[in-house]
CSV table of C-alpha atoms in Angstrom, one decimal:
chain,number,residue,atom,x,y,z
A,1,MET,CA,0.0,0.0,0.0
A,2,THR,CA,1.8,3.1,-1.2
A,3,GLU,CA,-1.0,5.6,-0.6
A,4,ASP,CA,-2.2,6.8,2.8
A,5,ARG,CA,-5.5,5.0,3.4
A,6,THR,CA,-5.8,5.9,7.1
A,7,GLY,CA,-8.7,8.3,6.4
A,8,TYR,CA,-10.7,5.8,4.3
A,9,PHE,CA,-12.7,2.6,4.6
A,10,TYR,CA,-12.8,-0.2,2.0
A,11,ILE,CA,-16.3,-0.7,0.9
A,12,GLY,CA,-17.8,-2.1,-2.3
A,13,GLY,CA,-14.5,-2.7,-4.0
A,14,ASP,CA,-12.9,0.7,-3.4
A,15,TRP,CA,-11.5,3.1,-0.8
A,16,ARG,CA,-14.2,5.4,0.4
A,17,GLU,CA,-14.3,8.4,2.8
A,18,PRO,CA,-16.6,8.3,5.8
A,19,ILE,CA,-20.1,9.4,5.3
A,20,ALA,CA,-20.1,11.7,8.3
A,21,PRO,CA,-16.5,12.5,9.2
A,22,ALA,CA,-15.9,12.3,13.0
A,23,THR,CA,-12.8,12.9,15.2
A,24,PRO,CA,-10.1,10.6,14.0
A,25,ILE,CA,-8.9,7.9,16.3
A,26,ALA,CA,-5.2,8.3,17.3
A,27,VAL,CA,-2.8,5.4,16.8
A,28,VAL,CA,-0.2,5.2,19.5
A,29,ASP,CA,3.2,3.6,19.3
A,30,PRO,CA,3.4,1.5,22.5
A,31,ALA,CA,7.2,1.6,22.5
A,32,THR,CA,7.3,5.4,22.7
A,33,GLU,CA,3.8,6.3,24.0
A,34,THR,CA,3.5,8.9,21.2
A,35,SER,CA,0.9,9.2,18.5
A,36,ILE,CA,2.1,8.0,15.1
A,37,GLY,CA,-1.1,8.8,13.2
A,38,ALA,CA,-4.8,8.5,13.2
A,39,ILE,CA,-7.5,6.5,11.4
A,40,ALA,CA,-11.1,7.4,10.4
A,41,ALA,CA,-13.8,6.6,12.9
A,42,GLY,CA,-16.7,4.9,11.3
A,43,SER,CA,-20.4,5.4,12.1
A,44,ALA,CA,-23.6,3.4,11.8
A,45,ALA,CA,-24.1,5.0,8.4
A,46,ASP,CA,-20.8,3.6,7.2
A,47,VAL,CA,-21.8,0.2,8.5
A,48,ASP,CA,-25.0,0.4,6.6
A,49,ARG,CA,-23.2,1.1,3.4
A,50,ALA,CA,-20.7,-1.7,4.0
A,51,VAL,CA,-23.4,-4.3,4.8
A,52,ALA,CA,-25.5,-3.2,1.8
A,53,ALA,CA,-22.4,-3.8,-0.4
A,54,GLY,CA,-22.1,-7.3,1.1
A,55,VAL,CA,-25.8,-8.0,0.6
A,56,ARG,CA,-25.5,-7.0,-3.1
A,57,ALA,CA,-22.5,-9.3,-3.6
A,58,PHE,CA,-23.9,-12.3,-1.7
A,59,PRO,CA,-26.0,-14.1,-4.4
A,60,ALA,CA,-23.2,-14.2,-7.0
A,61,PHE,CA,-20.4,-14.9,-4.6
A,62,ALA,CA,-22.3,-17.7,-2.7
A,63,ALA,CA,-23.0,-19.3,-6.1
A,64,SER,CA,-19.4,-18.9,-7.4
A,65,PRO,CA,-17.5,-22.1,-8.4
A,66,VAL,CA,-15.4,-23.6,-5.6
A,67,ALA,CA,-12.4,-23.4,-8.0
A,68,ASP,CA,-12.9,-19.6,-8.2
A,69,ARG,CA,-12.8,-19.3,-4.4
A,70,ILE,CA,-9.7,-21.5,-4.2
A,71,ALA,CA,-8.0,-19.3,-6.8
A,72,LEU,CA,-8.9,-16.1,-4.9
A,73,LEU,CA,-7.6,-17.5,-1.6
A,74,GLY,CA,-4.4,-18.6,-3.4
A,75,ARG,CA,-3.9,-15.0,-4.7
A,76,ILE,CA,-4.4,-13.6,-1.2
A,77,ALA,CA,-1.9,-16.1,0.3
A,78,ALA,CA,0.7,-15.2,-2.4
A,79,LEU,CA,0.3,-11.5,-1.8
A,80,LEU,CA,0.6,-11.9,2.0
A,81,GLU,CA,3.8,-13.8,1.5
A,82,GLU,CA,5.1,-11.2,-0.9
A,83,ARG,CA,4.4,-8.4,1.5
A,84,ALA,CA,5.2,-10.3,4.7
A,85,GLU,CA,7.9,-7.9,5.8
A,86,SER,CA,5.5,-4.9,5.5
A,87,PHE,CA,3.0,-6.7,7.7
A,88,ALA,CA,5.6,-7.7,10.2
A,89,ARG,CA,6.8,-4.1,10.6
A,90,ALA,CA,3.3,-2.7,10.8
A,91,ILE,CA,2.4,-5.2,13.6
A,92,ALA,CA,5.6,-4.4,15.5
A,93,THR,CA,4.9,-0.7,15.2
A,94,GLU,CA,1.2,-0.7,16.0
A,95,MET,CA,1.0,-3.2,18.9
A,96,GLY,CA,4.6,-3.7,19.9
A,97,ALA,CA,5.3,-7.3,18.9
A,98,ALA,CA,9.0,-8.0,18.6
A,99,ILE,CA,9.9,-7.9,14.9
A,100,SER,CA,11.5,-11.3,15.2
A,101,PHE,CA,8.2,-12.7,16.6
A,102,ALA,CA,6.2,-10.9,14.0
A,103,ARG,CA,8.3,-12.4,11.2
A,104,ALA,CA,8.4,-15.9,12.7
A,105,SER,CA,4.8,-16.2,14.1
A,106,GLN,CA,2.4,-13.3,13.6
A,107,VAL,CA,2.6,-13.2,9.8
A,108,PRO,CA,3.4,-16.9,8.9
A,109,PHE,CA,0.6,-18.2,11.1
A,110,ALA,CA,-1.8,-15.8,9.5
A,111,ILE,CA,-0.9,-17.0,6.1
A,112,ALA,CA,-1.3,-20.6,7.3
A,113,HIS,CA,-5.0,-19.9,7.9
A,114,VAL,CA,-5.5,-19.0,4.3
A,115,ARG,CA,-3.6,-22.0,3.1
A,116,ALA,CA,-5.7,-24.2,5.4
A,117,GLN,CA,-8.9,-23.0,3.9
A,118,ILE,CA,-7.7,-23.8,0.5
A,119,GLU,CA,-7.1,-27.4,1.7
A,120,VAL,CA,-10.5,-27.5,3.3
A,121,LEU,CA,-12.2,-26.4,0.1
A,122,GLU,CA,-10.3,-28.9,-2.0
A,123,GLN,CA,-11.8,-31.7,0.0
A,124,TYR,CA,-15.2,-30.5,1.2
A,125,HIS,CA,-18.5,-31.9,0.0
A,126,PHE,CA,-21.3,-29.3,0.0
A,127,GLU,CA,-23.9,-31.9,-0.8
A,128,ARG,CA,-24.2,-35.3,1.0
A,129,PRO,CA,-26.8,-37.8,-0.1
A,130,ASP,CA,-28.4,-39.9,2.5
A,131,THR,CA,-31.4,-42.4,2.7
A,132,GLY,CA,-34.4,-40.3,1.8
A,133,PHE,CA,-32.8,-36.9,1.8
A,134,THR,CA,-29.8,-34.9,0.8
A,135,THR,CA,-27.9,-32.6,3.2
A,136,VAL,CA,-26.8,-29.3,1.5
A,137,LYS,CA,-24.4,-26.8,3.1
A,138,GLU,CA,-24.9,-23.2,1.9
A,139,ALA,CA,-23.3,-19.9,2.7
A,140,ILE,CA,-25.0,-18.3,5.6
A,141,GLY,CA,-24.9,-14.7,4.3
A,142,VAL,CA,-23.1,-11.5,5.2
A,143,ALA,CA,-20.7,-12.1,8.0
A,144,ALA,CA,-19.5,-9.3,10.4
A,145,LEU,CA,-16.0,-9.9,11.8
A,146,ILE,CA,-14.6,-8.2,14.9
A,147,THR,CA,-10.9,-8.8,15.5
A,148,PRO,CA,-8.6,-7.9,18.4
A,149,TRP,CA,-5.3,-6.1,18.7
A,150,ASN,CA,-3.1,-8.8,20.1
A,151,TRP,CA,-2.8,-11.0,16.9
A,152,PRO,CA,-4.1,-8.5,14.4
A,153,LEU,CA,-3.4,-10.1,11.0
A,154,TYR,CA,-3.7,-13.7,12.3
A,155,GLN,CA,-7.2,-13.1,13.6
A,156,ILE,CA,-8.3,-11.4,10.4
A,157,THR,CA,-7.3,-14.3,8.3
A,158,ALA,CA,-8.7,-16.8,10.8
A,159,LYS,CA,-12.1,-15.2,10.1
A,160,VAL,CA,-11.9,-13.8,6.5
A,161,ALA,CA,-10.4,-17.0,4.9
A,162,PRO,CA,-13.2,-19.4,6.0
A,163,ALA,CA,-15.9,-16.9,5.3
A,164,LEU,CA,-14.7,-16.4,1.7
A,165,ALA,CA,-14.2,-20.2,1.4
A,166,ALA,CA,-17.8,-20.7,2.4
A,167,GLY,CA,-19.1,-18.0,-0.1
A,168,CYS,CA,-19.9,-15.3,2.5
A,169,PRO,CA,-19.2,-11.6,2.0
A,170,VAL,CA,-17.7,-9.9,5.0
A,171,VAL,CA,-17.6,-6.6,6.9
A,172,LEU,CA,-14.4,-6.4,9.0
A,173,LYS,CA,-14.0,-4.2,12.0
A,174,PRO,CA,-10.4,-4.5,13.1
A,175,SER,CA,-9.2,-3.2,16.4
A,176,GLU,CA,-8.7,0.5,16.4
A,177,VAL,CA,-5.5,-0.1,18.5
A,178,SER,CA,-3.8,-2.0,15.6
A,179,PRO,CA,-5.4,-0.8,12.4
A,180,TYR,CA,-2.4,-0.5,10.0
A,181,SER,CA,-2.0,-4.2,9.3
A,182,ALA,CA,-5.8,-4.3,8.6
A,183,LEU,CA,-5.5,-1.5,6.0
A,184,LEU,CA,-2.6,-3.4,4.4
A,185,PHE,CA,-4.8,-6.5,4.3
A,186,ALA,CA,-7.6,-4.5,2.6
A,187,GLN,CA,-5.1,-3.5,-0.1
A,188,VAL,CA,-4.2,-7.2,-0.5
A,189,MET,CA,-7.8,-8.1,-1.0
A,190,HIS,CA,-8.2,-5.3,-3.6
A,191,ASP,CA,-5.0,-6.4,-5.4
A,192,ALA,CA,-6.0,-10.0,-5.3
A,193,GLY,CA,-9.1,-9.2,-7.3
A,194,CYS,CA,-11.7,-9.8,-4.7
A,195,PRO,CA,-15.2,-9.2,-6.2
A,196,ALA,CA,-16.7,-5.8,-5.2
A,197,GLY,CA,-18.6,-6.0,-2.0
A,198,VAL,CA,-17.2,-9.4,-0.9
A,199,PHE,CA,-14.7,-7.8,1.4
A,200,ASN,CA,-15.5,-4.6,3.3
A,201,LEU,CA,-13.6,-2.8,6.1
A,202,VAL,CA,-14.9,-0.2,8.5
A,203,ASN,CA,-12.6,1.1,11.2
A,204,GLY,CA,-14.0,2.5,14.4
A,205,THR,CA,-14.8,1.7,18.0
A,206,GLY,CA,-16.6,-1.3,19.4
A,207,GLU,CA,-19.2,1.0,21.0
A,208,VAL,CA,-20.1,2.5,17.6
A,209,VAL,CA,-19.1,0.2,14.7
A,210,GLY,CA,-19.1,-3.0,16.6
A,211,ALA,CA,-22.5,-2.3,18.1
A,212,ALA,CA,-24.0,-1.3,14.7
A,213,LEU,CA,-22.7,-4.6,13.1
A,214,SER,CA,-24.0,-6.7,16.0
A,215,ALA,CA,-27.5,-5.3,15.7
A,216,HIS,CA,-27.7,-5.0,12.0
A,217,PRO,CA,-30.7,-6.9,10.6
A,218,ASP,CA,-28.9,-7.8,7.3
A,219,VAL,CA,-25.9,-9.3,9.0
A,220,ALA,CA,-26.4,-13.1,9.1
A,221,MET,CA,-23.7,-13.9,11.6
A,222,ILE,CA,-21.1,-12.2,13.6
A,223,SER,CA,-17.7,-13.6,14.7
A,224,ILE,CA,-15.8,-11.8,17.5
A,225,THR,CA,-12.5,-12.4,19.1
A,226,GLY,CA,-12.1,-10.2,22.2
A,227,SER,CA,-12.8,-10.0,25.9
A,228,THR,CA,-15.7,-11.9,27.5
A,229,ARG,CA,-17.3,-8.6,28.4
A,230,ALA,CA,-17.2,-7.5,24.7
A,231,GLY,CA,-18.5,-10.9,23.7
A,232,VAL,CA,-21.5,-10.6,26.0
A,233,LEU,CA,-22.4,-7.2,24.6
A,234,VAL,CA,-22.2,-8.5,21.0
A,235,ALA,CA,-24.4,-11.5,21.8
A,236,GLN,CA,-27.0,-9.3,23.6
A,237,ALA,CA,-27.2,-7.0,20.6
A,238,ALA,CA,-27.3,-9.9,18.1
A,239,ALA,CA,-30.1,-11.7,19.9
A,240,VAL,CA,-32.7,-9.2,18.6
A,241,SER,CA,-32.2,-10.3,15.0
A,242,VAL,CA,-31.4,-14.0,16.0
A,243,LYS,CA,-28.1,-14.0,14.1
A,244,ARG,CA,-25.5,-16.6,14.6
A,245,VAL,CA,-22.8,-15.6,17.1
A,246,VAL,CA,-19.3,-17.1,17.2
A,247,GLN,CA,-17.2,-15.9,20.1
A,248,GLU,CA,-13.6,-16.6,21.0
A,249,LEU,CA,-13.1,-14.8,24.3
A,250,GLY,CA,-11.0,-14.8,27.4
A,251,GLY,CA,-9.0,-17.5,29.0
A,252,LYS,CA,-7.0,-18.5,32.0
A,253,SER,CA,-5.3,-21.6,30.7
A,254,PRO,CA,-3.7,-24.2,32.9
A,255,ASN,CA,-0.4,-25.9,32.2
A,256,LEU,CA,-0.5,-29.1,34.2
A,257,PHE,CA,2.9,-30.7,34.9
A,258,LEU,CA,2.4,-34.4,36.0
A,259,ASP,CA,5.1,-35.8,38.2
A,260,ASP,CA,6.6,-37.9,35.4
A,261,ALA,CA,7.2,-34.9,33.1
A,262,ASP,CA,10.6,-33.8,31.8
A,263,PHE,CA,10.7,-30.7,34.0
A,264,ALA,CA,14.1,-29.5,32.7
A,265,ALA,CA,12.6,-29.3,29.1
A,266,ALA,CA,8.9,-28.6,29.9
A,267,VAL,CA,9.2,-25.7,32.4
A,268,PRO,CA,11.3,-23.4,30.0
A,269,ARG,CA,8.8,-24.2,27.2
A,270,GLY,CA,5.9,-23.4,29.5
A,271,VAL,CA,7.4,-20.1,30.5
A,272,MET,CA,8.0,-19.3,26.8
A,273,ALA,CA,4.4,-20.3,25.9
A,274,GLY,CA,2.9,-18.2,28.7
A,275,MET,CA,5.0,-15.1,27.9
A,276,ARG,CA,5.2,-15.1,24.1
A,277,ASN,CA,3.6,-12.1,22.5
A,278,VAL,CA,4.2,-10.4,25.8
A,279,GLY,CA,1.6,-12.7,27.4
A,280,GLN,CA,-1.1,-11.2,25.2
A,281,SER,CA,-2.8,-14.3,24.0
A,282,CYS,CA,-6.2,-15.5,25.2
A,283,SER,CA,-5.0,-19.1,25.3
A,284,ALA,CA,-1.7,-18.4,27.0
A,285,PRO,CA,-1.0,-21.1,29.6
A,286,THR,CA,-0.4,-18.7,32.5
A,287,ARG,CA,-1.3,-21.1,35.4
A,288,LEU,CA,1.6,-23.6,35.9
A,289,LEU,CA,0.2,-26.4,38.1
A,290,VAL,CA,3.1,-28.4,39.6
A,291,PRO,CA,3.5,-31.1,42.2
A,292,ALA,CA,4.2,-29.5,45.6
A,293,HIS,CA,7.3,-31.6,46.2
A,294,ARG,CA,8.8,-30.3,42.9
A,295,LEU,CA,8.0,-26.6,43.6
A,296,ALA,CA,11.6,-25.5,44.3
A,297,GLU,CA,12.9,-27.2,41.2
A,298,VAL,CA,10.2,-25.6,39.1
A,299,GLU,CA,10.9,-22.2,40.5
A,300,ALA,CA,14.6,-22.3,39.7
A,301,LEU,CA,13.9,-23.5,36.1
A,302,ALA,CA,11.2,-20.8,35.6
A,303,ILE,CA,13.4,-18.0,36.9
A,304,GLU,CA,16.2,-19.0,34.6
A,305,ALA,CA,13.8,-19.2,31.6
A,306,ALA,CA,12.2,-15.8,32.3
A,307,GLY,CA,15.7,-14.3,32.4
A,308,GLN,CA,16.2,-15.3,28.8
A,309,TRP,CA,13.7,-12.7,27.5
A,310,ARG,CA,15.3,-9.5,26.1
A,311,VAL,CA,12.8,-6.7,26.6
A,312,GLY,CA,13.3,-3.7,24.3
A,313,ALA,CA,12.3,-1.8,21.2
A,314,PRO,CA,10.1,-3.9,18.9
A,315,LEU,CA,12.0,-3.1,15.7
A,316,ASP,CA,15.4,-4.1,17.2
A,317,ASP,CA,16.3,-7.5,15.8
A,318,THR,CA,17.7,-8.6,19.2
A,319,THR,CA,14.5,-7.9,21.1
A,320,THR,CA,12.4,-10.9,22.1
A,321,MET,CA,9.7,-9.1,24.1
A,322,GLY,CA,8.3,-5.7,23.2
A,323,PRO,CA,5.9,-3.5,25.1
A,324,ILE,CA,2.4,-4.1,26.2
A,325,ALA,CA,0.2,-3.0,23.3
A,326,ASN,CA,-1.6,0.0,24.8
A,327,ALA,CA,-1.8,2.2,27.9
A,328,ALA,CA,-5.0,0.7,29.3
A,329,GLN,CA,-3.6,-2.8,29.2
A,330,HIS,CA,-0.3,-1.7,30.7
A,331,ARG,CA,-2.2,-0.2,33.6
A,332,ARG,CA,-4.1,-3.4,34.1
A,333,VAL,CA,-1.0,-5.6,34.1
A,334,GLN,CA,0.7,-3.4,36.6
A,335,ALA,CA,-2.4,-3.4,38.8
A,336,MET,CA,-2.6,-7.2,38.7
A,337,ILE,CA,1.1,-7.5,39.7
A,338,GLU,CA,0.4,-5.2,42.7
A,339,THR,CA,-2.7,-7.3,43.5
A,340,GLY,CA,-0.7,-10.5,43.5
A,341,MET,CA,1.8,-9.1,45.9
A,342,ALA,CA,-0.9,-7.7,48.2
A,343,GLU,CA,-2.7,-11.0,48.3
A,344,GLY,CA,0.4,-12.9,49.5
A,345,ALA,CA,1.7,-14.6,46.3
A,346,ARG,CA,5.4,-15.0,46.4
A,347,LEU,CA,7.2,-12.9,43.7
A,348,ILE,CA,10.1,-14.9,42.4
A,349,CYS,CA,11.1,-12.7,39.5
A,350,GLY,CA,10.0,-9.5,37.8
A,351,GLY,CA,7.5,-7.3,39.6
A,352,PRO,CA,5.9,-3.9,39.0
A,353,GLY,CA,7.4,-1.2,36.8
A,354,ARG,CA,9.5,-1.2,33.6
A,355,PRO,CA,12.8,-3.0,33.2
A,356,ALA,CA,15.5,-0.8,34.7
A,357,ASP,CA,17.0,0.2,31.4
A,358,LEU,CA,13.7,1.5,29.9
A,359,ASN,CA,12.3,4.8,30.9
A,360,ARG,CA,9.3,5.1,28.6
A,361,GLY,CA,7.0,2.8,26.7
A,362,TYR,CA,4.4,0.4,27.9
A,363,TYR,CA,7.0,-2.2,29.0
A,364,ALA,CA,6.5,-4.8,31.7
A,365,ARG,CA,9.0,-7.0,33.5
A,366,PRO,CA,8.6,-10.8,32.9
A,367,THR,CA,7.0,-11.7,36.2
A,368,ILE,CA,6.4,-15.0,38.0
A,369,PHE,CA,4.6,-15.6,41.2
A,370,SER,CA,4.8,-18.8,43.2
A,371,ASN,CA,2.8,-20.4,46.0
A,372,VAL,CA,-0.3,-19.0,44.3
A,373,THR,CA,-3.6,-20.4,45.6
A,374,PRO,CA,-6.6,-21.0,43.4
A,375,THR,CA,-8.6,-18.3,45.1
A,376,MET,CA,-6.1,-15.5,44.5
A,377,THR,CA,-7.2,-12.8,41.9
A,378,ILE,CA,-4.1,-13.5,39.7
A,379,ALA,CA,-5.1,-17.2,39.5
A,380,ARG,CA,-8.7,-16.4,38.5
A,381,GLU,CA,-8.6,-13.3,36.3
A,382,GLU,CA,-7.1,-13.0,32.9
A,383,ILE,CA,-4.1,-10.7,33.1
A,384,PHE,CA,-3.0,-10.5,29.5
A,385,GLY,CA,0.6,-9.7,30.1
A,386,PRO,CA,3.9,-11.5,30.9
A,387,VAL,CA,2.8,-12.7,34.3
A,388,LEU,CA,2.7,-16.4,35.3
A,389,CYS,CA,1.4,-18.1,38.4
A,390,ILE,CA,2.8,-21.3,39.8
A,391,LEU,CA,0.2,-23.3,41.8
A,392,PRO,CA,1.4,-26.3,43.7
A,393,TYR,CA,-0.9,-29.3,44.0
A,394,ALA,CA,-1.0,-32.4,46.2
A,395,ASP,CA,-1.9,-35.1,43.7
A,396,GLU,CA,-3.3,-35.7,40.2
A,397,GLU,CA,-6.9,-35.5,41.2
A,398,ALA,CA,-6.3,-32.2,43.0
A,399,ALA,CA,-4.5,-30.9,39.9
A,400,ILE,CA,-7.4,-31.7,37.6
A,401,GLY,CA,-9.7,-29.9,40.0
A,402,ILE,CA,-7.5,-26.8,40.0
A,403,ALA,CA,-7.3,-26.9,36.2
A,404,ASN,CA,-11.1,-26.9,35.9
A,405,ASP,CA,-11.7,-24.4,38.7
A,406,THR,CA,-12.2,-21.4,36.4
A,407,VAL,CA,-15.0,-19.7,34.5
A,408,TYR,CA,-12.9,-20.1,31.4
A,409,GLY,CA,-12.2,-23.0,29.2
A,410,LEU,CA,-10.2,-22.0,26.1
A,411,GLY,CA,-6.9,-23.8,26.2
A,412,ALA,CA,-4.9,-26.1,28.4
A,413,HIS,CA,-1.6,-27.9,28.4
A,414,VAL,CA,-0.5,-31.3,29.9
A,415,GLN,CA,3.1,-32.3,30.4
A,416,SER,CA,3.9,-36.0,31.1
A,417,GLY,CA,6.3,-38.7,30.2
A,418,ASP,CA,3.5,-41.2,29.8
A,419,PRO,CA,1.4,-40.6,26.6
A,420,ALA,CA,-1.5,-42.7,27.8
A,421,ARG,CA,-1.6,-40.9,31.2
A,422,ALA,CA,-1.4,-37.5,29.5
A,423,GLN,CA,-4.3,-38.4,27.2
A,424,ALA,CA,-6.5,-39.5,30.1
A,425,VAL,CA,-5.8,-36.2,31.9
A,426,ALA,CA,-6.4,-34.2,28.8
A,427,ARG,CA,-9.9,-35.8,28.4
A,428,ARG,CA,-10.8,-34.6,31.9
A,429,ILE,CA,-9.9,-31.0,31.4
A,430,ARG,CA,-12.8,-28.7,30.4
A,431,ALA,CA,-11.2,-26.7,27.6
A,432,GLY,CA,-11.6,-26.4,23.9
A,433,GLN,CA,-8.0,-27.2,23.0
A,434,VAL,CA,-5.5,-29.3,25.0
A,435,HIS,CA,-1.8,-29.5,24.1
A,436,ILE,CA,0.2,-32.5,25.3
A,437,ASN,CA,4.0,-31.9,25.6
A,438,SER,CA,4.1,-28.8,23.4
A,439,PRO,CA,3.1,-30.2,20.0
A,440,ALA,CA,3.4,-28.3,16.7
A,441,TRP,CA,0.7,-25.8,16.0
A,442,THR,CA,-1.7,-26.5,13.1
A,443,ALA,CA,-4.2,-24.2,11.4
A,444,HIS,CA,-6.6,-27.2,11.1
A,445,ALA,CA,-7.2,-28.1,14.7
A,446,PRO,CA,-10.5,-26.5,15.9
A,447,PHE,CA,-10.0,-23.6,18.4
A,448,GLY,CA,-12.6,-22.2,20.7
A,449,GLY,CA,-13.8,-22.3,24.3
A,450,TYR,CA,-15.9,-23.9,26.9
A,451,LYS,CA,-17.8,-21.9,29.4
A,452,GLN,CA,-17.1,-18.1,29.4
A,453,SER,CA,-14.4,-18.6,26.8
A,454,GLY,CA,-17.0,-18.5,24.0
A,455,ASN,CA,-19.1,-20.4,21.6
A,456,GLY,CA,-18.3,-22.0,18.2
A,457,ARG,CA,-15.0,-22.9,16.7
A,458,GLU,CA,-12.4,-21.4,14.4
A,459,TYR,CA,-9.7,-22.9,12.2
A,460,GLY,CA,-9.8,-25.6,9.6
A,461,VAL,CA,-13.1,-27.3,8.6
A,462,HIS,CA,-14.7,-26.6,12.0
A,463,GLY,CA,-14.2,-22.8,11.5
A,464,PHE,CA,-15.3,-23.1,7.9
A,465,GLU,CA,-18.6,-24.7,8.8
A,466,GLU,CA,-19.5,-21.8,11.1
A,467,TYR,CA,-20.2,-19.8,8.0
A,468,LEU,CA,-22.5,-22.4,6.5
A,469,GLU,CA,-26.2,-23.2,6.9
A,470,THR,CA,-27.5,-26.7,6.8
A,471,LYS,CA,-30.4,-27.6,4.5
A,472,ALA,CA,-32.1,-31.0,4.2
A,473,ILE,CA,-33.8,-31.8,0.9
A,474,LEU,CA,-36.2,-34.7,1.2
A,475,ALA,CA,-37.4,-36.5,-2.0
């Protein structure tokens, strides 16, 4: 994207100015705490225009040949790969991800979602004959997509790719905190030859644009990744028009170390998993559940692992942990660290404030608490920062009870030297995705939550089918 599109939305196949210009939304560099630009703030009228474009595009796009949709996704993936460095630098600038992490994870994993949907489409049967009837899967309609700031491009492709694969036009509302990567993505959609009205983007706040999309009668479904509070508001607004709601919300994921685990290898991996992306992942395994008699060993390993992070400027190639993405989240992380100390958790590394060598920016110190009890605030509430809790347990039964003692159920991890034992424990944990011994990530495994972590699933064929209706034809 060579032109400045920050004052525009992408609607109906072209860049368009807001209908009723409002005060622009400032974009702040979290590494310097200074404004680096502003984006247009959308209104309900802009949402109406975008949804109308999607409605017009729906009949033809829903009926388009599968081969055409595969070709479109292929062009999108190719352009994302070609422009990967631009996306990585935008993400590092707008939300503070270390450039090395943006290059290695944020962008490649986003592209993987597009590739996965190509693979889904190549194998999927939209019609399935049965005795006395045929089951037909059809695109549900215009889909509204609300994406967060922590994995900006990754969450966009995790929603846009399956929607397009299914034949659904979309209206995207990216986070106003990290909008630049979304604008770059809109240009990719344009350059990939996406049919007019199939992809639309309206920037703005959740209170205005998100609310308008949630309540819009012509939106057939809405998919949101965000806080549980935001998910509740979206579901309440969507209920009036009885639209489908897919929610990927908060988490407080356990990492359960059984006594036969390889602690020397698993604890450092657990610290890395909990603190990567500055701990700003809804499925981050931030509760380390460990046998009480191994607590001292775990603490020593965890302290050493936390000391390996290099906190610093996101665009510095040697940085491994950048700042918290925004001021409000930085304040929350600092407040939660103070709460952990006040409630009696034992601070074994890190603590409040910035690292000593940094005097500005929303930086946090990699922090670990030990001797945390299940009733402490830091063990129950999502912190969304580089803060881990070590909770000792007496036996396996107690560990499973602690793992499930949460209102959330997004992700979980189990560490064990016995595959059968790990599988048995994994089946007893109430979470949508359980990782055993740090397996490789795949864009095909369904992702979503139990309880207050949400409804529905994303990724692979399960995420794809969220954008489809089921019709039975009896003959």
